[in-house]
Amino acid sequence: QVQLVESGGGVVQPGRSLRLSCAASGFSFSNFGIHWVRQAPGKGLEWVALISYAGTKKSYTDSVKGRFTISRDESKNTSHLQMNSLRVEDTALYYCTKGGWSFDSWGQGTLVTVSS
Amino acid sequence: QSALTQPASVSGSPGQSITISCTGTNSDVGGFFYVSWYQQHPGRAPKLMIFDVSKRPSGVSNRFSGSKSGNTASLTISGLQAEDEADYYCMSYTSTTSSLVFGGGTRLAVL
């Protein structure tokens, strides 16, 4: 069955970097876009970034533009979210999801805590 | 990107029906049929309940239905059950940024 497994979260100081990974299995990875969605503690869902199935389209929410970069590695069925210049307000559980304009599969998330 | 507007909370008794609204603009909810709804229980990942405004994924109860009128989408849950108590989020494609935007979420209490 479809599996999305996030990793790479942790505690990091403001201004530092972190790279999240999403390992996909159980479906044809190259045929689907990958999105990252985050949820701050006790808050709602926030769409963060997407990369199209061919990797040609990338899009980001305004608050992470210029700091986060989404990528995909077809050879490893993996997506990455490179997060630079992290801010306290980036603290959240980061989910990897698959799909076009709706998400039928979600990972369990990886927690990113930005704190001094 | 501005979030879509949902009521913070709704409640209902077992067996009743409730409706959760999701209001956007003609650049998102009103302009496209890419509205989806997600159910999230505490400590769990979200689950897709409705996509493309009114389509139900395989395995989702037919007690859940979706619709749209103008700039407002709605999720209706009929025959409320205790297990429906959760947070519900709407999401829509937005042409403003060619991306996606979530609603603020609605907490459903089954009294």
PDB file of C-alpha atoms in Angstrom:
ATOM      1  CA  GLN A   1       0.000   0.000   0.000  1.00  0.00           C
ATOM      2  CA  VAL A   2       0.986   3.645  -0.305  1.00  0.00           C
ATOM      3  CA  GLN A   3       3.519   4.756   2.285  1.00  0.00           C
ATOM      4  CA  LEU A   4       5.065   8.139   2.868  1.00  0.00           C
ATOM      5  CA  VAL A   5       7.695   8.309   5.596  1.00  0.00           C
ATOM      6  CA  GLU A   6       9.116  11.633   6.674  1.00  0.00           C
ATOM      7  CA  SER A   7      12.436  12.062   8.447  1.00  0.00           C
ATOM      8  CA  GLY A   8      15.005  14.709   9.251  1.00  0.00           C
ATOM      9  CA  GLY A   9      13.165  16.747  11.838  1.00  0.00           C
ATOM     10  CA  GLY A  10      14.747  17.909  15.070  1.00  0.00           C
ATOM     11  CA  VAL A  11      15.596  20.857  17.267  1.00  0.00           C
ATOM     12  CA  VAL A  12      17.548  23.642  15.605  1.00  0.00           C
ATOM     13  CA  GLN A  13      18.491  27.214  16.461  1.00  0.00           C
ATOM     14  CA  PRO A  14      17.023  30.172  14.581  1.00  0.00           C
ATOM     15  CA  GLY A  15      18.947  30.928  11.410  1.00  0.00           C
ATOM     16  CA  ARG A  16      20.180  27.374  10.976  1.00  0.00           C
ATOM     17  CA  SER A  17      19.199  24.812   8.335  1.00  0.00           C
ATOM     18  CA  LEU A  18      17.466  21.455   8.233  1.00  0.00           C
ATOM     19  CA  ARG A  19      16.737  19.019   5.424  1.00  0.00           C
ATOM     20  CA  LEU A  20      13.581  16.939   5.549  1.00  0.00           C
ATOM     21  CA  SER A  21      13.109  13.779   3.528  1.00  0.00           C
ATOM     22  CA  CYS A  22      10.017  11.915   2.384  1.00  0.00           C
ATOM     23  CA  ALA A  23      10.481   8.293   1.322  1.00  0.00           C
ATOM     24  CA  ALA A  24       7.652   7.051  -0.881  1.00  0.00           C
ATOM     25  CA  SER A  25       6.586   3.516  -1.702  1.00  0.00           C
ATOM     26  CA  GLY A  26       3.576   1.582  -2.930  1.00  0.00           C
ATOM     27  CA  PHE A  27       2.814   3.774  -5.932  1.00  0.00           C
ATOM     28  CA  SER A  28       4.419   5.061  -9.104  1.00  0.00           C
ATOM     29  CA  PHE A  29       6.361   7.954  -7.611  1.00  0.00           C
ATOM     30  CA  SER A  30       7.191   9.569 -10.938  1.00  0.00           C
ATOM     31  CA  ASN A  31       3.503   9.979 -11.770  1.00  0.00           C
ATOM     32  CA  PHE A  32       2.550  12.105  -8.778  1.00  0.00           C
ATOM     33  CA  GLY A  33       3.230  15.528  -7.416  1.00  0.00           C
ATOM     34  CA  ILE A  34       4.534  15.799  -3.868  1.00  0.00           C
ATOM     35  CA  HIS A  35       3.457  18.445  -1.375  1.00  0.00           C
ATOM     36  CA  TRP A  36       4.639  19.428   2.076  1.00  0.00           C
ATOM     37  CA  VAL A  37       2.071  20.592   4.623  1.00  0.00           C
ATOM     38  CA  ARG A  38       2.861  21.751   8.150  1.00  0.00           C
ATOM     39  CA  GLN A  39       0.968  22.120  11.386  1.00  0.00           C
ATOM     40  CA  ALA A  40       2.243  24.298  14.202  1.00  0.00           C
ATOM     41  CA  PRO A  41       1.520  22.977  17.706  1.00  0.00           C
ATOM     42  CA  GLY A  42      -2.183  23.377  18.446  1.00  0.00           C
ATOM     43  CA  LYS A  43      -2.803  25.140  15.122  1.00  0.00           C
ATOM     44  CA  GLY A  44      -4.313  24.335  11.746  1.00  0.00           C
ATOM     45  CA  LEU A  45      -2.887  22.912   8.563  1.00  0.00           C
ATOM     46  CA  GLU A  46      -0.761  25.103   6.305  1.00  0.00           C
ATOM     47  CA  TRP A  47       0.252  24.185   2.779  1.00  0.00           C
ATOM     48  CA  VAL A  48       3.992  24.799   2.362  1.00  0.00           C
ATOM     49  CA  ALA A  49       5.331  23.629  -0.994  1.00  0.00           C
ATOM     50  CA  LEU A  50       4.729  21.464  -4.025  1.00  0.00           C
ATOM     51  CA  ILE A  51       6.800  19.867  -6.735  1.00  0.00           C
ATOM     52  CA  SER A  52       5.092  18.537  -9.832  1.00  0.00           C
ATOM     53  CA  TYR A  53       5.387  14.950 -10.981  1.00  0.00           C
ATOM     54  CA  ALA A  54       8.054  15.903 -13.523  1.00  0.00           C
ATOM     55  CA  GLY A  55       9.807  18.291 -11.160  1.00  0.00           C
ATOM     56  CA  THR A  56       9.278  21.159 -13.570  1.00  0.00           C
ATOM     57  CA  LYS A  57       6.902  23.140 -11.365  1.00  0.00           C
ATOM     58  CA  LYS A  58       7.712  24.212  -7.840  1.00  0.00           C
ATOM     59  CA  SER A  59       5.609  26.486  -5.705  1.00  0.00           C
ATOM     60  CA  TYR A  60       5.883  27.793  -2.141  1.00  0.00           C
ATOM     61  CA  THR A  61       3.770  29.594   0.392  1.00  0.00           C
ATOM     62  CA  ASP A  62       4.849  33.218   0.734  1.00  0.00           C
ATOM     63  CA  SER A  63       6.364  32.871   4.206  1.00  0.00           C
ATOM     64  CA  VAL A  64       8.982  30.324   3.065  1.00  0.00           C
ATOM     65  CA  LYS A  65       9.840  31.687  -0.387  1.00  0.00           C
ATOM     66  CA  GLY A  66      13.565  32.208  -0.736  1.00  0.00           C
ATOM     67  CA  ARG A  67      14.293  30.069   2.343  1.00  0.00           C
ATOM     68  CA  PHE A  68      12.859  26.622   1.530  1.00  0.00           C
ATOM     69  CA  THR A  69      13.597  24.494  -1.533  1.00  0.00           C
ATOM     70  CA  ILE A  70      11.644  21.414  -2.550  1.00  0.00           C
ATOM     71  CA  SER A  71      13.187  18.707  -4.699  1.00  0.00           C
ATOM     72  CA  ARG A  72      12.644  15.112  -5.744  1.00  0.00           C
ATOM     73  CA  ASP A  73      14.959  12.195  -6.501  1.00  0.00           C
ATOM     74  CA  GLU A  74      13.281   9.746  -8.859  1.00  0.00           C
ATOM     75  CA  SER A  75      16.056   7.167  -8.404  1.00  0.00           C
ATOM     76  CA  LYS A  76      15.267   6.941  -4.686  1.00  0.00           C
ATOM     77  CA  ASN A  77      11.530   7.718  -4.743  1.00  0.00           C
ATOM     78  CA  THR A  78      12.253  10.510  -2.306  1.00  0.00           C
ATOM     79  CA  SER A  79      11.362  14.169  -1.926  1.00  0.00           C
ATOM     80  CA  HIS A  80      13.364  16.636   0.110  1.00  0.00           C
ATOM     81  CA  LEU A  81      12.554  19.946   1.717  1.00  0.00           C
ATOM     82  CA  GLN A  82      15.674  22.006   2.327  1.00  0.00           C
ATOM     83  CA  MET A  83      14.885  24.592   4.977  1.00  0.00           C
ATOM     84  CA  ASN A  84      17.349  27.461   5.443  1.00  0.00           C
ATOM     85  CA  SER A  85      17.290  30.537   7.670  1.00  0.00           C
ATOM     86  CA  LEU A  86      14.818  28.835   9.969  1.00  0.00           C
ATOM     87  CA  ARG A  87      12.616  30.974  12.181  1.00  0.00           C
ATOM     88  CA  VAL A  88      10.805  30.249  15.433  1.00  0.00           C
ATOM     89  CA  GLU A  89       7.531  30.420  13.505  1.00  0.00           C
ATOM     90  CA  ASP A  90       8.645  27.490  11.325  1.00  0.00           C
ATOM     91  CA  THR A  91       8.192  25.216  14.334  1.00  0.00           C
ATOM     92  CA  ALA A  92       5.678  22.589  13.260  1.00  0.00           C
ATOM     93  CA  LEU A  93       4.959  18.994  12.372  1.00  0.00           C
ATOM     94  CA  TYR A  94       5.817  18.665   8.685  1.00  0.00           C
ATOM     95  CA  TYR A  95       3.779  16.230   6.610  1.00  0.00           C
ATOM     96  CA  CYS A  96       4.596  14.870   3.175  1.00  0.00           C
ATOM     97  CA  THR A  97       1.597  14.190   0.937  1.00  0.00           C
ATOM     98  CA  LYS A  98       0.991  12.971  -2.573  1.00  0.00           C
ATOM     99  CA  GLY A  99      -1.452  14.140  -5.153  1.00  0.00           C
ATOM    100  CA  GLY A 100      -2.547  16.898  -7.458  1.00  0.00           C
ATOM    101  CA  TRP A 101      -5.047  19.294  -5.934  1.00  0.00           C
ATOM    102  CA  SER A 102      -6.121  16.928  -3.147  1.00  0.00           C
ATOM    103  CA  PHE A 103      -4.136  14.605  -0.921  1.00  0.00           C
ATOM    104  CA  ASP A 104      -5.199  10.989  -0.607  1.00  0.00           C
ATOM    105  CA  SER A 105      -2.131   9.841   1.311  1.00  0.00           C
ATOM    106  CA  TRP A 106      -0.209  11.414   4.161  1.00  0.00           C
ATOM    107  CA  GLY A 107       2.851  10.472   6.158  1.00  0.00           C
ATOM    108  CA  GLN A 108       2.913  10.623   9.946  1.00  0.00           C
ATOM    109  CA  GLY A 109       5.006  13.773   9.928  1.00  0.00           C
ATOM    110  CA  THR A 110       8.383  14.864  11.259  1.00  0.00           C
ATOM    111  CA  LEU A 111       8.635  17.481  13.995  1.00  0.00           C
ATOM    112  CA  VAL A 112      10.763  20.572  13.487  1.00  0.00           C
ATOM    113  CA  THR A 113      11.420  22.757  16.511  1.00  0.00           C
ATOM    114  CA  VAL A 114      13.215  26.060  16.033  1.00  0.00           C
ATOM    115  CA  SER A 115      14.365  27.424  19.345  1.00  0.00           C
ATOM    116  CA  SER A 116      17.331  29.141  20.874  1.00  0.00           C
TER     117      SER A 116
ATOM    118  CA  GLN B   1      -2.050  33.627   0.875  1.00  0.00           C
ATOM    119  CA  SER B   2      -5.248  34.200   2.897  1.00  0.00           C
ATOM    120  CA  ALA B   3      -6.789  31.184   4.538  1.00  0.00           C
ATOM    121  CA  LEU B   4     -10.296  30.097   3.659  1.00  0.00           C
ATOM    122  CA  THR B   5     -12.885  30.915   6.322  1.00  0.00           C
ATOM    123  CA  GLN B   6     -14.415  28.142   8.401  1.00  0.00           C
ATOM    124  CA  PRO B   7     -16.402  28.306  11.654  1.00  0.00           C
ATOM    125  CA  ALA B   8     -14.167  27.569  14.632  1.00  0.00           C
ATOM    126  CA  SER B   9     -16.556  24.975  16.012  1.00  0.00           C
ATOM    127  CA  VAL B  10     -19.788  23.165  15.351  1.00  0.00           C
ATOM    128  CA  SER B  11     -21.655  20.601  17.377  1.00  0.00           C
ATOM    129  CA  GLY B  12     -24.437  18.095  17.015  1.00  0.00           C
ATOM    130  CA  SER B  13     -26.063  15.141  18.706  1.00  0.00           C
ATOM    131  CA  PRO B  14     -25.690  11.555  17.573  1.00  0.00           C
ATOM    132  CA  GLY B  15     -27.914  10.861  14.590  1.00  0.00           C
ATOM    133  CA  GLN B  16     -28.234  14.508  13.620  1.00  0.00           C
ATOM    134  CA  SER B  17     -26.770  16.204  10.537  1.00  0.00           C
ATOM    135  CA  ILE B  18     -24.339  19.096  10.568  1.00  0.00           C
ATOM    136  CA  THR B  19     -22.827  21.274   7.883  1.00  0.00           C
ATOM    137  CA  ILE B  20     -19.429  22.965   7.930  1.00  0.00           C
ATOM    138  CA  SER B  21     -18.933  25.919   5.610  1.00  0.00           C
ATOM    139  CA  CYS B  22     -15.762  27.026   3.869  1.00  0.00           C
ATOM    140  CA  THR B  23     -15.800  30.496   2.338  1.00  0.00           C
ATOM    141  CA  GLY B  24     -13.267  31.793  -0.133  1.00  0.00           C
ATOM    142  CA  THR B  25     -13.261  33.960  -3.219  1.00  0.00           C
ATOM    143  CA  ASN B  26     -13.769  33.539  -6.918  1.00  0.00           C
ATOM    144  CA  SER B  27     -10.009  33.006  -7.185  1.00  0.00           C
ATOM    145  CA  ASP B  28     -10.232  29.797  -5.209  1.00  0.00           C
ATOM    146  CA  VAL B  29     -13.433  28.091  -3.993  1.00  0.00           C
ATOM    147  CA  GLY B  30     -15.709  29.933  -6.389  1.00  0.00           C
ATOM    148  CA  GLY B  31     -13.547  29.590  -9.465  1.00  0.00           C
ATOM    149  CA  PHE B  32     -12.581  25.946  -9.461  1.00  0.00           C
ATOM    150  CA  PHE B  33     -13.831  22.482  -8.562  1.00  0.00           C
ATOM    151  CA  TYR B  34     -10.702  21.642  -6.574  1.00  0.00           C
ATOM    152  CA  VAL B  35     -12.120  21.789  -3.051  1.00  0.00           C
ATOM    153  CA  SER B  36     -11.236  18.958  -0.686  1.00  0.00           C
ATOM    154  CA  TRP B  37     -12.050  18.180   2.941  1.00  0.00           C
ATOM    155  CA  TYR B  38      -9.877  16.491   5.571  1.00  0.00           C
ATOM    156  CA  GLN B  39     -10.706  14.917   8.915  1.00  0.00           C
ATOM    157  CA  GLN B  40      -8.072  14.963  11.634  1.00  0.00           C
ATOM    158  CA  HIS B  41      -8.317  13.189  14.955  1.00  0.00           C
ATOM    159  CA  PRO B  42      -5.961  14.289  17.760  1.00  0.00           C
ATOM    160  CA  GLY B  43      -2.426  13.048  17.226  1.00  0.00           C
ATOM    161  CA  ARG B  44      -3.260  11.602  13.831  1.00  0.00           C
ATOM    162  CA  ALA B  45      -2.473  12.578  10.259  1.00  0.00           C
ATOM    163  CA  PRO B  46      -5.296  14.154   8.247  1.00  0.00           C
ATOM    164  CA  LYS B  47      -7.560  11.891   6.206  1.00  0.00           C
ATOM    165  CA  LEU B  48      -9.126  12.825   2.876  1.00  0.00           C
ATOM    166  CA  MET B  49     -12.931  12.764   3.113  1.00  0.00           C
ATOM    167  CA  ILE B  50     -14.061  14.666   0.002  1.00  0.00           C
ATOM    168  CA  PHE B  51     -12.221  15.775  -3.140  1.00  0.00           C
ATOM    169  CA  ASP B  52     -13.180  17.779  -6.211  1.00  0.00           C
ATOM    170  CA  VAL B  53     -16.014  19.424  -4.206  1.00  0.00           C
ATOM    171  CA  SER B  54     -18.261  16.396  -3.900  1.00  0.00           C
ATOM    172  CA  LYS B  55     -16.412  13.155  -4.669  1.00  0.00           C
ATOM    173  CA  ARG B  56     -15.859  10.568  -1.957  1.00  0.00           C
ATOM    174  CA  PRO B  57     -12.703   8.426  -1.873  1.00  0.00           C
ATOM    175  CA  SER B  58     -13.181   4.701  -1.655  1.00  0.00           C
ATOM    176  CA  GLY B  59     -13.773   3.657   1.925  1.00  0.00           C
ATOM    177  CA  VAL B  60     -15.243   6.940   3.154  1.00  0.00           C
ATOM    178  CA  SER B  61     -18.750   6.622   4.541  1.00  0.00           C
ATOM    179  CA  ASN B  62     -21.590   7.968   2.395  1.00  0.00           C
ATOM    180  CA  ARG B  63     -22.659   9.930   5.473  1.00  0.00           C
ATOM    181  CA  PHE B  64     -20.097  12.488   4.303  1.00  0.00           C
ATOM    182  CA  SER B  65     -21.023  14.711   1.373  1.00  0.00           C
ATOM    183  CA  GLY B  66     -19.690  17.892  -0.182  1.00  0.00           C
ATOM    184  CA  SER B  67     -21.160  20.706  -2.221  1.00  0.00           C
ATOM    185  CA  LYS B  68     -20.429  24.229  -3.390  1.00  0.00           C
ATOM    186  CA  SER B  69     -22.457  27.349  -4.049  1.00  0.00           C
ATOM    187  CA  GLY B  70     -20.697  30.458  -5.273  1.00  0.00           C
ATOM    188  CA  ASN B  71     -17.638  31.124  -3.132  1.00  0.00           C
ATOM    189  CA  THR B  72     -18.732  28.801  -0.320  1.00  0.00           C
ATOM    190  CA  ALA B  73     -18.132  25.068  -0.107  1.00  0.00           C
ATOM    191  CA  SER B  74     -19.839  22.863   2.452  1.00  0.00           C
ATOM    192  CA  LEU B  75     -19.223  19.538   4.124  1.00  0.00           C
ATOM    193  CA  THR B  76     -22.320  17.774   5.454  1.00  0.00           C
ATOM    194  CA  ILE B  77     -22.153  14.866   7.844  1.00  0.00           C
ATOM    195  CA  SER B  78     -25.396  13.006   8.333  1.00  0.00           C
ATOM    196  CA  GLY B  79     -26.241  10.490  11.032  1.00  0.00           C
ATOM    197  CA  LEU B  80     -23.575  11.882  13.350  1.00  0.00           C
ATOM    198  CA  GLN B  81     -21.562   9.316  15.252  1.00  0.00           C
ATOM    199  CA  ALA B  82     -19.208   9.712  18.179  1.00  0.00           C
ATOM    200  CA  GLU B  83     -16.247   8.786  15.959  1.00  0.00           C
ATOM    201  CA  ASP B  84     -16.946  11.823  13.757  1.00  0.00           C
ATOM    202  CA  GLU B  85     -15.720  14.092  16.545  1.00  0.00           C
ATOM    203  CA  ALA B  86     -12.564  15.596  15.051  1.00  0.00           C
ATOM    204  CA  ASP B  87     -11.132  18.657  13.353  1.00  0.00           C
ATOM    205  CA  TYR B  88     -12.160  19.275   9.755  1.00  0.00           C
ATOM    206  CA  TYR B  89     -10.249  21.315   7.208  1.00  0.00           C
ATOM    207  CA  CYS B  90     -11.196  22.471   3.750  1.00  0.00           C
ATOM    208  CA  MET B  91      -8.605  23.131   1.078  1.00  0.00           C
ATOM    209  CA  SER B  92      -8.837  24.724  -2.349  1.00  0.00           C
ATOM    210  CA  TYR B  93      -6.697  25.413  -5.343  1.00  0.00           C
ATOM    211  CA  THR B  94      -6.061  29.131  -5.701  1.00  0.00           C
ATOM    212  CA  SER B  95      -5.274  30.816  -8.996  1.00  0.00           C
ATOM    213  CA  THR B  96      -3.676  33.734  -7.153  1.00  0.00           C
ATOM    214  CA  THR B  97      -0.537  31.672  -6.632  1.00  0.00           C
ATOM    215  CA  SER B  98      -1.340  28.489  -8.599  1.00  0.00           C
ATOM    216  CA  SER B  99      -1.094  26.583  -5.359  1.00  0.00           C
ATOM    217  CA  LEU B 100      -3.265  25.535  -2.444  1.00  0.00           C
ATOM    218  CA  VAL B 101      -4.798  27.146   0.589  1.00  0.00           C
ATOM    219  CA  PHE B 102      -6.403  25.589   3.683  1.00  0.00           C
ATOM    220  CA  GLY B 103      -9.253  26.798   5.809  1.00  0.00           C
ATOM    221  CA  GLY B 104      -8.573  27.539   9.457  1.00  0.00           C
ATOM    222  CA  GLY B 105     -10.250  24.330  10.578  1.00  0.00           C
ATOM    223  CA  THR B 106     -13.492  23.476  12.396  1.00  0.00           C
ATOM    224  CA  ARG B 107     -13.726  21.423  15.554  1.00  0.00           C
ATOM    225  CA  LEU B 108     -16.756  19.149  15.526  1.00  0.00           C
ATOM    226  CA  ALA B 109     -18.146  18.083  18.868  1.00  0.00           C
ATOM    227  CA  VAL B 110     -20.633  15.229  19.043  1.00  0.00           C
ATOM    228  CA  LEU B 111     -22.575  15.908  22.216  1.00  0.00           C
TER     229      LEU B 111
END
